[in-house]
Short mmCIF file of C-alpha atoms and ligand atoms in Angstrom, two decimals:
data_model
loop_
_atom_site.label_atom_id
_atom_site.label_comp_id
_atom_site.label_asym_id
_atom_site.label_seq_id
_atom_site.Cartn_x
_atom_site.Cartn_y
_atom_site.Cartn_z
CA MET A 143 -9.81 18.68 15.10
CA ASN A 144 -12.51 16.30 13.87
CA ILE A 145 -10.94 13.77 11.54
CA LEU A 146 -12.53 11.23 9.21
CA ILE A 147 -10.59 8.33 7.71
CA LEU A 148 -12.08 6.47 4.76
CA GLY A 149 -11.41 2.72 4.71
CA GLY A 150 -11.66 -0.32 6.91
CA GLY A 151 -8.51 -2.39 6.61
CA GLY A 152 -5.27 -2.89 8.53
CA ARG A 153 -3.87 0.23 6.86
CA GLU A 154 -6.71 2.35 8.22
CA HIS A 155 -6.45 0.77 11.68
CA ALA A 156 -2.75 1.70 11.77
CA LEU A 157 -3.53 5.25 10.60
CA ALA A 158 -6.29 5.62 13.20
CA TRP A 159 -4.04 4.24 15.95
CA ALA A 160 -1.25 6.73 15.16
CA ILE A 161 -3.56 9.70 14.63
CA LYS A 162 -5.51 9.06 17.84
CA GLN A 163 -2.26 9.52 19.78
CA ASN A 164 -1.80 13.02 18.39
CA PRO A 165 -3.15 15.74 20.68
CA LYS A 166 -4.55 17.61 17.66
CA CYS A 167 -7.12 14.87 17.22
CA ASP A 168 -10.36 15.55 19.10
CA ARG A 169 -12.86 13.31 17.39
CA LEU A 170 -11.90 10.42 15.09
CA ILE A 171 -14.36 8.64 12.81
CA VAL A 172 -13.47 5.81 10.42
CA ALA A 173 -15.82 4.65 7.68
CA PRO A 174 -16.56 1.82 7.52
CA GLY A 175 -13.89 0.72 10.05
CA ASN A 176 -13.74 -2.74 11.63
CA ALA A 177 -13.71 -4.38 15.07
CA GLY A 178 -10.17 -3.26 15.88
CA ILE A 179 -10.73 0.27 14.66
CA ALA A 180 -13.80 0.45 16.91
CA ASP A 181 -11.43 0.36 19.90
CA VAL A 182 -9.73 3.63 18.89
CA ALA A 183 -12.38 5.47 16.85
CA GLU A 184 -16.06 5.73 16.07
CA CYS A 185 -17.02 3.59 13.08
CA ALA A 186 -19.55 4.93 10.60
CA ASP A 187 -21.57 3.17 7.96
CA LEU A 188 -20.89 5.19 4.83
CA ASP A 189 -20.45 4.31 1.15
CA ILE A 190 -16.94 5.69 0.63
CA MET A 191 -17.25 5.42 -3.16
CA ASP A 192 -20.16 7.85 -3.13
CA ALA A 193 -18.62 11.33 -3.25
CA VAL A 194 -21.92 13.09 -2.55
CA ALA A 195 -22.56 10.94 0.51
CA VAL A 196 -19.01 11.53 1.83
CA VAL A 197 -19.34 15.32 1.47
CA GLU A 198 -22.73 15.22 3.17
CA PHE A 199 -21.44 13.08 6.02
CA ALA A 200 -18.42 15.34 6.53
CA THR A 201 -20.58 18.44 6.63
CA GLU A 202 -23.13 16.96 9.03
CA ASN A 203 -20.40 15.81 11.41
CA ALA A 204 -18.34 19.00 11.30
CA ILE A 205 -15.31 17.13 9.97
CA ASN A 206 -12.21 19.34 9.57
CA PHE A 207 -9.98 16.89 7.77
CA ILE A 208 -10.50 13.71 5.72
CA ILE A 209 -7.83 11.10 5.03
CA ILE A 210 -8.60 8.73 2.16
CA GLY A 211 -7.04 5.30 2.76
CA PRO A 212 -7.71 3.08 -0.30
CA GLU A 213 -7.19 3.83 -4.00
CA ALA A 214 -10.75 3.12 -5.15
CA PRO A 215 -12.37 6.34 -3.83
CA LEU A 216 -9.38 8.32 -5.14
CA THR A 217 -9.75 6.99 -8.67
CA VAL A 218 -13.42 7.99 -8.75
CA GLY A 219 -12.73 11.54 -7.57
CA VAL A 220 -13.91 11.60 -3.95
CA SER A 221 -11.04 13.97 -3.07
CA ASP A 222 -12.05 16.39 -5.83
CA ALA A 223 -15.62 16.50 -4.51
CA LEU A 224 -14.37 17.19 -0.98
CA ARG A 225 -12.06 20.00 -2.11
CA ALA A 226 -14.82 21.50 -4.22
CA ALA A 227 -16.92 21.59 -1.04
CA GLY A 228 -14.08 23.34 0.80
CA ILE A 229 -13.19 20.37 3.02
CA LEU A 230 -9.51 19.69 3.74
CA CYS A 231 -8.54 16.31 2.36
CA PHE A 232 -5.46 14.09 2.16
CA GLY A 233 -5.21 12.20 -1.13
CA PRO A 234 -4.63 13.01 -4.79
CA SER A 235 -7.19 14.25 -7.29
CA GLN A 236 -8.79 11.81 -9.69
CA ALA A 237 -6.43 13.08 -12.41
CA ALA A 238 -3.31 12.52 -10.29
CA ALA A 239 -4.61 9.12 -9.08
CA GLN A 240 -4.08 7.88 -12.65
CA LEU A 241 -0.53 7.17 -11.47
CA GLU A 242 -2.08 4.09 -9.90
CA GLY A 243 -5.27 3.77 -11.92
CA SER A 244 -3.60 3.44 -15.32
CA LYS A 245 -0.33 1.66 -15.98
CA SER A 246 -0.02 3.13 -19.47
CA PHE A 247 -0.48 6.64 -18.03
CA THR A 248 2.41 6.06 -15.62
CA LYS A 249 4.58 4.63 -18.40
CA GLU A 250 3.88 7.72 -20.51
CA ILE A 251 4.82 10.02 -17.63
CA CYS A 252 8.05 8.08 -17.02
CA ALA A 253 8.94 8.31 -20.69
CA ALA A 254 8.26 12.06 -20.70
CA CYS A 255 10.51 12.69 -17.71
CA ASN A 256 13.14 10.00 -18.37
CA ALA A 257 12.51 8.10 -15.15
CA PRO A 258 14.20 4.70 -15.23
CA THR A 259 11.58 1.96 -15.63
CA ALA A 260 11.06 -1.20 -17.70
CA ALA A 261 10.73 -0.79 -21.47
CA TYR A 262 7.16 -1.40 -22.57
CA GLY A 263 4.48 -1.62 -25.21
CA HIS A 264 0.84 -0.56 -24.81
CA PHE A 265 -1.84 -2.56 -26.66
CA THR A 266 -5.55 -2.50 -27.28
CA ASP A 267 -5.69 -5.76 -29.25
CA ALA A 268 -4.39 -9.26 -28.63
CA ALA A 269 -2.70 -9.86 -31.98
CA ALA A 270 -0.41 -6.85 -31.70
CA ALA A 271 0.37 -7.68 -28.06
CA LYS A 272 1.34 -11.25 -28.97
CA GLU A 273 3.49 -10.12 -31.84
CA TYR A 274 5.37 -7.79 -29.47
CA ILE A 275 5.88 -10.63 -26.97
CA ARG A 276 7.24 -12.96 -29.67
CA LYS A 277 9.64 -10.26 -30.78
CA GLN A 278 10.82 -9.41 -27.25
CA GLY A 279 11.07 -12.98 -25.96
CA VAL A 280 10.75 -14.19 -22.38
CA PRO A 281 10.83 -13.59 -19.44
CA ILE A 282 8.31 -10.80 -19.93
CA VAL A 283 5.58 -9.16 -17.85
CA VAL A 284 1.93 -8.80 -18.93
CA LYS A 285 -0.21 -6.26 -17.08
CA ALA A 286 -3.86 -5.25 -17.22
CA ASP A 287 -3.84 -1.48 -17.65
CA GLY A 288 -6.46 -0.63 -15.00
CA LEU A 289 -7.01 -1.47 -11.34
CA ALA A 290 -7.27 -5.23 -10.81
CA ALA A 291 -6.94 -5.51 -7.02
CA GLY A 292 -3.27 -6.44 -7.32
CA LYS A 293 -4.04 -9.43 -9.53
CA GLY A 294 -3.57 -7.98 -13.01
CA VAL A 295 0.16 -8.73 -13.34
CA ILE A 296 1.54 -11.92 -14.88
CA VAL A 297 5.31 -12.41 -14.73
CA ALA A 298 5.74 -14.93 -17.55
CA MET A 299 8.89 -17.05 -17.60
CA ASP A 300 7.79 -18.86 -20.80
CA LEU A 301 6.11 -17.85 -24.03
CA ASP A 302 2.94 -19.86 -23.48
CA THR A 303 2.17 -18.23 -20.14
CA ALA A 304 2.61 -14.78 -21.68
CA LEU A 305 0.37 -15.52 -24.67
CA VAL A 306 -2.36 -17.09 -22.53
CA ALA A 307 -2.22 -14.07 -20.19
CA VAL A 308 -2.85 -11.76 -23.14
CA ASP A 309 -5.85 -13.83 -24.26
CA ASN A 310 -7.26 -13.96 -20.74
CA MET A 311 -6.95 -10.22 -20.26
CA PHE A 312 -8.55 -9.32 -23.58
CA SER A 313 -11.35 -11.83 -22.97
CA GLY A 314 -12.29 -10.03 -19.74
CA GLU A 315 -10.55 -11.90 -16.89
CA PHE A 316 -10.00 -8.57 -15.12
CA GLY A 317 -13.07 -6.84 -16.52
CA THR A 318 -12.51 -3.42 -18.04
CA ALA A 319 -9.09 -3.18 -16.32
CA GLY A 320 -7.81 -5.60 -18.98
CA ALA A 321 -9.32 -3.89 -22.00
CA GLU A 322 -5.88 -2.37 -22.50
CA VAL A 323 -2.67 -4.23 -21.77
CA VAL A 324 0.84 -3.10 -20.99
CA ILE A 325 3.72 -5.47 -21.74
CA GLU A 326 6.95 -4.82 -19.94
CA GLU A 327 10.56 -5.85 -19.95
CA PHE A 328 11.28 -8.19 -17.03
CA LEU A 329 13.34 -6.44 -14.37
CA ASP A 330 15.70 -8.42 -12.24
CA GLY A 331 16.89 -7.39 -8.78
CA GLU A 332 15.53 -6.77 -5.28
CA GLU A 333 12.15 -5.15 -4.72
CA ALA A 334 11.51 -2.42 -2.17
CA SER A 335 8.89 0.21 -1.46
CA PHE A 336 9.54 3.86 -0.79
CA PHE A 337 6.94 6.22 0.63
CA VAL A 338 6.97 9.95 0.05
CA LEU A 339 4.55 12.65 1.11
CA VAL A 340 3.92 15.26 -1.56
CA ASP A 341 2.02 18.54 -1.35
CA GLY A 342 2.29 19.48 -5.02
CA GLU A 343 5.66 21.19 -4.46
CA THR A 344 7.72 19.54 -1.74
CA VAL A 345 8.56 15.86 -1.41
CA LEU A 346 9.13 14.45 2.10
CA PRO A 347 10.31 10.83 2.47
CA MET A 348 8.17 8.89 4.93
CA GLY A 349 10.04 5.61 5.08
CA THR A 350 10.97 2.44 3.28
CA ALA A 351 9.60 -1.09 3.53
CA GLN A 352 9.66 -4.50 1.93
CA ASP A 353 6.67 -6.78 1.77
CA HIS A 354 6.14 -10.44 1.04
CA LYS A 355 3.60 -10.85 -1.73
CA ARG A 356 3.48 -14.65 -1.99
CA ALA A 357 1.13 -16.61 0.24
CA TYR A 358 3.53 -19.21 1.59
CA ASP A 359 6.97 -19.54 3.20
CA GLY A 360 9.98 -19.24 0.93
CA ASP A 361 8.06 -16.74 -1.26
CA LYS A 362 6.08 -19.62 -2.77
CA GLY A 363 2.44 -19.90 -3.72
CA PRO A 364 0.02 -17.42 -5.25
CA ASN A 365 0.36 -13.62 -5.13
CA THR A 366 -1.55 -11.83 -2.38
CA GLY A 367 -2.04 -8.26 -1.26
CA GLY A 368 0.92 -8.82 1.09
CA MET A 369 1.53 -11.40 3.84
CA GLY A 370 3.90 -9.31 5.92
CA ALA A 371 6.31 -6.39 5.78
CA TYR A 372 9.17 -4.75 7.57
CA SER A 373 10.69 -1.31 7.73
CA PRO A 374 13.26 -0.03 6.99
CA ALA A 375 14.29 -1.88 3.81
CA PRO A 376 18.08 -2.46 3.97
CA VAL A 377 18.39 -2.23 0.19
CA MET A 378 17.14 1.39 0.35
CA THR A 379 20.45 2.94 1.29
CA ASP A 380 20.86 6.71 1.35
CA ALA A 381 22.43 6.54 -2.12
CA VAL A 382 19.51 4.54 -3.53
CA ILE A 383 17.04 6.92 -1.87
CA ASP A 384 18.80 9.93 -3.42
CA LYS A 385 18.73 8.33 -6.86
CA THR A 386 15.07 7.45 -6.47
CA LEU A 387 14.19 11.00 -5.45
CA ASN A 388 16.27 12.69 -8.15
CA GLN A 389 15.74 10.33 -11.08
CA ILE A 390 12.20 9.08 -10.44
CA VAL A 391 10.07 10.91 -7.85
CA ARG A 392 10.93 14.57 -8.43
CA PRO A 393 10.86 14.33 -12.26
CA THR A 394 7.49 12.55 -12.05
CA MET A 395 6.05 15.22 -9.77
CA ALA A 396 7.40 17.98 -12.05
CA GLU A 397 5.84 16.27 -15.06
CA MET A 398 2.48 16.01 -13.20
CA ASN A 399 2.68 19.72 -12.38
CA ALA A 400 3.49 20.57 -16.00
CA ARG A 401 0.36 18.68 -17.04
CA GLY A 402 -1.77 20.60 -14.60
CA MET A 403 -2.38 17.64 -12.30
CA PRO A 404 -0.22 18.23 -9.22
CA PHE A 405 0.00 15.28 -6.84
CA GLN A 406 -0.94 15.70 -3.19
CA GLY A 407 -0.94 12.77 -0.80
CA ILE A 408 1.28 9.77 -0.21
CA LEU A 409 3.11 8.33 -3.20
CA PHE A 410 3.99 4.66 -2.85
CA VAL A 411 6.99 4.03 -5.09
CA GLY A 412 7.44 0.36 -5.98
CA LEU A 413 11.05 -0.23 -7.04
CA MET A 414 13.33 -2.90 -8.42
CA ILE A 415 16.94 -2.30 -7.38
CA LYS A 416 19.92 -3.83 -9.09
CA ASN A 417 23.55 -2.89 -8.49
CA GLY A 418 22.44 0.20 -6.60
CA GLN A 419 20.27 1.48 -9.45
CA PRO A 420 16.49 1.82 -8.81
CA HIS A 421 13.91 1.21 -11.55
CA LEU A 422 10.27 2.09 -11.09
CA ILE A 423 7.93 -0.93 -11.13
CA GLU A 424 4.78 0.94 -10.25
CA TYR A 425 3.27 3.83 -8.35
CA ASN A 426 0.39 3.59 -5.93
CA VAL A 427 -1.34 6.72 -4.71
CA ARG A 428 -2.01 5.52 -1.13
CA PHE A 429 -0.20 3.82 1.70
CA GLY A 430 0.59 0.15 1.20
CA ASP A 431 -1.18 -2.47 3.23
CA PRO A 432 0.57 -3.96 5.27
CA GLU A 433 3.45 -1.48 4.73
CA CYS A 434 1.44 1.28 6.45
CA GLN A 435 1.31 -0.80 9.63
CA VAL A 436 5.09 -0.86 9.98
CA LEU A 437 5.45 2.81 9.01
CA MET A 438 2.86 3.92 11.59
CA MET A 439 4.40 1.69 14.25
CA ARG A 440 7.71 3.49 13.71
CA LEU A 441 6.33 7.02 13.38
CA GLY A 442 3.51 7.10 15.91
CA ALA A 443 1.69 10.39 16.48
CA GLN A 444 4.03 12.52 14.34
CA ALA A 445 2.69 10.73 11.24
CA PHE A 446 -0.41 12.87 11.60
CA ASP A 447 1.52 16.15 11.62
CA ALA A 448 3.26 15.18 8.39
CA ILE A 449 0.05 14.03 6.71
CA HIS A 450 -1.72 17.21 7.79
CA ALA A 451 1.18 19.35 6.52
CA ALA A 452 0.96 17.63 3.12
CA ALA A 453 -2.76 18.34 2.87
CA GLU A 454 -2.22 22.01 3.80
CA GLY A 455 0.76 22.51 1.48
CA ARG A 456 3.20 23.03 4.37
CA LEU A 457 5.65 20.19 3.73
CA LYS A 458 8.51 22.61 3.13
CA ASP A 459 8.61 23.24 6.88
CA ALA A 460 7.70 19.73 8.01
CA ARG A 461 10.15 17.26 9.57
CA ILE A 462 10.02 13.61 10.46
CA ASN A 463 12.10 12.45 13.40
CA TRP A 464 13.44 8.99 12.74
CA ALA A 465 14.40 6.64 15.50
CA ASP A 466 17.02 4.04 14.71
CA ASP A 467 14.40 1.31 15.00
CA HIS A 468 12.73 -1.46 13.05
CA ALA A 469 9.18 -2.72 12.74
CA LEU A 470 7.77 -5.94 11.33
CA THR A 471 4.23 -7.09 10.67
CA ILE A 472 2.87 -10.58 10.10
CA VAL A 473 -0.43 -10.93 8.28
CA MET A 474 -2.81 -13.63 9.50
CA ALA A 475 -5.17 -14.63 6.70
CA ALA A 476 -8.18 -16.95 6.42
CA ASN A 477 -7.35 -20.49 5.24
CA GLY A 478 -7.75 -20.58 1.46
CA TYR A 479 -6.78 -16.91 0.91
CA PRO A 480 -6.08 -15.54 -1.73
CA GLY A 481 -8.46 -18.10 -3.24
CA VAL A 482 -11.80 -19.12 -1.77
CA TYR A 483 -12.11 -18.80 2.02
CA GLU A 484 -14.81 -18.93 4.67
CA LYS A 485 -15.99 -15.93 6.61
CA GLY A 486 -17.24 -15.94 10.17
CA SER A 487 -14.69 -18.12 12.01
CA VAL A 488 -13.94 -17.13 15.60
CA ILE A 489 -10.53 -15.69 16.58
CA LYS A 490 -9.55 -16.06 20.23
CA ALA A 491 -7.02 -14.54 22.60
CA VAL A 492 -6.28 -11.35 20.62
CA GLU A 493 -7.45 -9.40 23.68
CA THR A 494 -4.73 -10.96 25.86
CA ILE A 495 -1.98 -9.28 23.81
CA PRO A 496 -0.89 -5.97 25.31
CA GLU A 497 -1.33 -2.93 23.06
CA THR A 498 1.70 -0.71 23.55
CA SER A 499 3.70 1.80 21.54
CA SER A 500 5.73 -1.13 20.20
CA THR A 501 3.19 -3.99 19.93
CA MET A 502 -0.15 -3.80 18.17
CA VAL A 503 -2.50 -6.24 16.51
CA PHE A 504 -3.97 -4.20 13.67
CA HIS A 505 -7.28 -5.52 12.36
CA ALA A 506 -7.98 -5.87 8.63
CA GLY A 507 -11.07 -8.02 8.15
CA THR A 508 -12.77 -8.42 11.52
CA ALA A 509 -16.13 -7.83 13.18
CA ARG A 510 -17.78 -8.59 16.52
CA ARG A 511 -20.55 -11.15 16.78
CA ASP A 512 -22.13 -11.61 20.23
CA GLY A 513 -18.92 -10.24 21.72
CA ALA A 514 -16.68 -12.70 19.87
CA LEU A 515 -14.10 -11.55 17.35
CA ILE A 516 -14.78 -13.05 13.92
CA ALA A 517 -12.95 -13.04 10.59
CA THR A 518 -14.74 -11.22 7.79
CA GLY A 519 -12.08 -11.02 5.10
CA GLY A 520 -9.11 -12.72 3.46
CA ARG A 521 -6.41 -10.81 5.27
CA VAL A 522 -7.67 -10.55 8.81
CA LEU A 523 -4.97 -9.35 11.24
CA ALA A 524 -1.60 -7.61 10.94
CA VAL A 525 0.40 -8.53 14.02
CA THR A 526 2.98 -5.76 14.37
CA ALA A 527 5.97 -5.11 16.62
CA ARG A 528 8.85 -2.69 16.88
CA GLY A 529 12.38 -3.45 18.06
CA GLU A 530 15.88 -2.02 18.19
CA THR A 531 16.85 -4.55 15.54
CA LEU A 532 14.84 -6.31 12.87
CA GLU A 533 15.52 -9.61 14.63
CA GLN A 534 13.97 -8.20 17.82
CA ALA A 535 10.95 -6.82 16.00
CA LYS A 536 10.48 -10.20 14.35
CA ASP A 537 10.78 -12.15 17.62
CA ASN A 538 8.28 -9.83 19.31
CA ALA A 539 5.79 -10.13 16.46
CA TYR A 540 6.00 -13.93 16.30
CA LYS A 541 5.52 -14.14 20.09
CA MET A 542 2.25 -12.29 19.63
CA VAL A 543 1.15 -14.44 16.70
CA ASP A 544 1.81 -17.58 18.73
CA GLU A 545 -0.65 -16.41 21.38
CA ILE A 546 -3.51 -15.93 18.94
CA ASN A 547 -5.86 -18.88 18.74
CA TRP A 548 -7.38 -19.07 15.28
CA PRO A 549 -7.45 -22.56 13.73
CA ASP A 550 -9.11 -21.22 10.56
CA GLY A 551 -6.26 -18.87 9.75
CA PHE A 552 -2.66 -19.13 8.53
CA TYR A 553 0.44 -16.97 8.30
CA ARG A 554 4.02 -17.13 7.07
CA ARG A 555 6.78 -18.06 9.48
CA ASP A 556 9.54 -16.31 7.55
CA ILE A 557 8.61 -12.65 7.31
CA GLY A 558 11.82 -10.63 7.10
CA TRP A 559 13.99 -13.49 5.84
CA ARG A 560 15.51 -11.50 3.01
CA ALA A 561 16.86 -8.88 5.39
CA LEU A 562 17.92 -11.30 8.14
P1 AMP B 37 2.49 -4.62 -9.52
O1 AMP B 37 1.03 -4.95 -9.37
O2 AMP B 37 2.81 -3.73 -10.68
O3 AMP B 37 3.13 -4.27 -8.21
O4 AMP B 37 3.20 -6.01 -9.86
C1 AMP B 37 3.11 -7.08 -8.97
C2 AMP B 37 4.45 -7.71 -8.86
O5 AMP B 37 4.90 -8.20 -10.14
C3 AMP B 37 5.56 -6.77 -8.44
O6 AMP B 37 5.60 -6.61 -7.06
C4 AMP B 37 6.79 -7.46 -8.99
O7 AMP B 37 7.19 -8.51 -8.11
C5 AMP B 37 6.29 -8.08 -10.24
N1 AMP B 37 6.63 -7.21 -11.39
C6 AMP B 37 5.88 -6.21 -11.89
N2 AMP B 37 6.48 -5.65 -12.96
C7 AMP B 37 7.65 -6.29 -13.12
C8 AMP B 37 8.74 -6.19 -14.05
N3 AMP B 37 8.73 -5.31 -15.05
N4 AMP B 37 9.77 -7.04 -13.90
C9 AMP B 37 9.78 -7.96 -12.92
N5 AMP B 37 8.80 -8.13 -12.03
C10 AMP B 37 7.74 -7.31 -12.13
N1 LIG B 38 1.19 -4.44 -0.08
C1 LIG B 38 1.09 -3.93 -1.38
C2 LIG B 38 0.06 -2.91 -1.60
O1 LIG B 38 -0.52 -2.34 -0.70
O2 LIG B 38 -0.21 -2.65 -2.77
#
């Protein structure tokens, strides 16, 4: 099979790495890819937001199956264009991608199907939003309705912060994403992520993970896309998983079906769990990054069979074989991230680290310049290891990090602390 993956981050490197190991994969192309992906696949220069260009590229290259990594192409309907052209594709339609693209849409769906989530108000003007905040009191959470690259959420512990956040959003801090604002009840508890494959009918759990969103040790500093993750998440016990499936995931999928927008792809369920009861924080319609790295490290080649079954509507007969193992990933980021950072610094010694079925350095923002590996993004590497215990996975991953020579980068020393 000729397979095309859209994207060029650590998530797509992990997907490419797992898929390449599957004997069903003949040719693997990733667009745009990165320096690490170039070791396992062909990289192609392609504008993945341009549906016409993607269809054309797939046709020219006799692609049999396309996997869409990031949310952006999904929310502009690239999957719809591919399906219209008769090309098999993994990823939800533009309509179903609203589960990530619009927070008020998701809230409305949850209300319609009684899925436990934070109480909320939806506002299109600042005065009404502020009045609601004053009435509800703090702590409270202010969210830009649209996609804001993970930055459109302000958890306000005091009234001033909440009111300023409303003003900033309506005055365009997050562009059109903030033209509408959702204000939510603050949920207390422990956060975890749950991943389920869906083919429109059947739901197949694909694993649990926890990530570390803050930049610095002790969960301090600014919010990032994720500085590390581990799988499984101990808080996601079988009982919590059952509740999540029965109270949140299945009712949501049924509601989507009832509205004529069935979901197909991977649903990333962001949860807050307190006293064994899950509440939905958010949905994403793609794998998490860096959560995907730990999921792929644990699943290996079989991940492809499950993804392929979801795209073909065969999940009813699909199985995932779980080992009793753990994986952990440490993100190395450019100094200054998530704020201003330099691009182009040289990273040394990554090549000396053995790539095995239980140790991989996944690349996020890298390129080659005159043979040298250079950093081209904020999050640059996801150093990932598997172990029989979380402790072992962590030790293995930190041993790898310690070998990498990159003075212009930083990472957290405490990934996994909550579970250890
Ligand atoms: P999101 O972009 O929706 O994932 O939000 C980013 C982060 O804000 C989440 O990972 C949570 O840590 C936090 N958050 C979002 N919504 C709530 C809420 N209702 N209560 C408490 N924390 C929240
Ligand atoms: N690591 C969180 C995300 O991918 O949204």
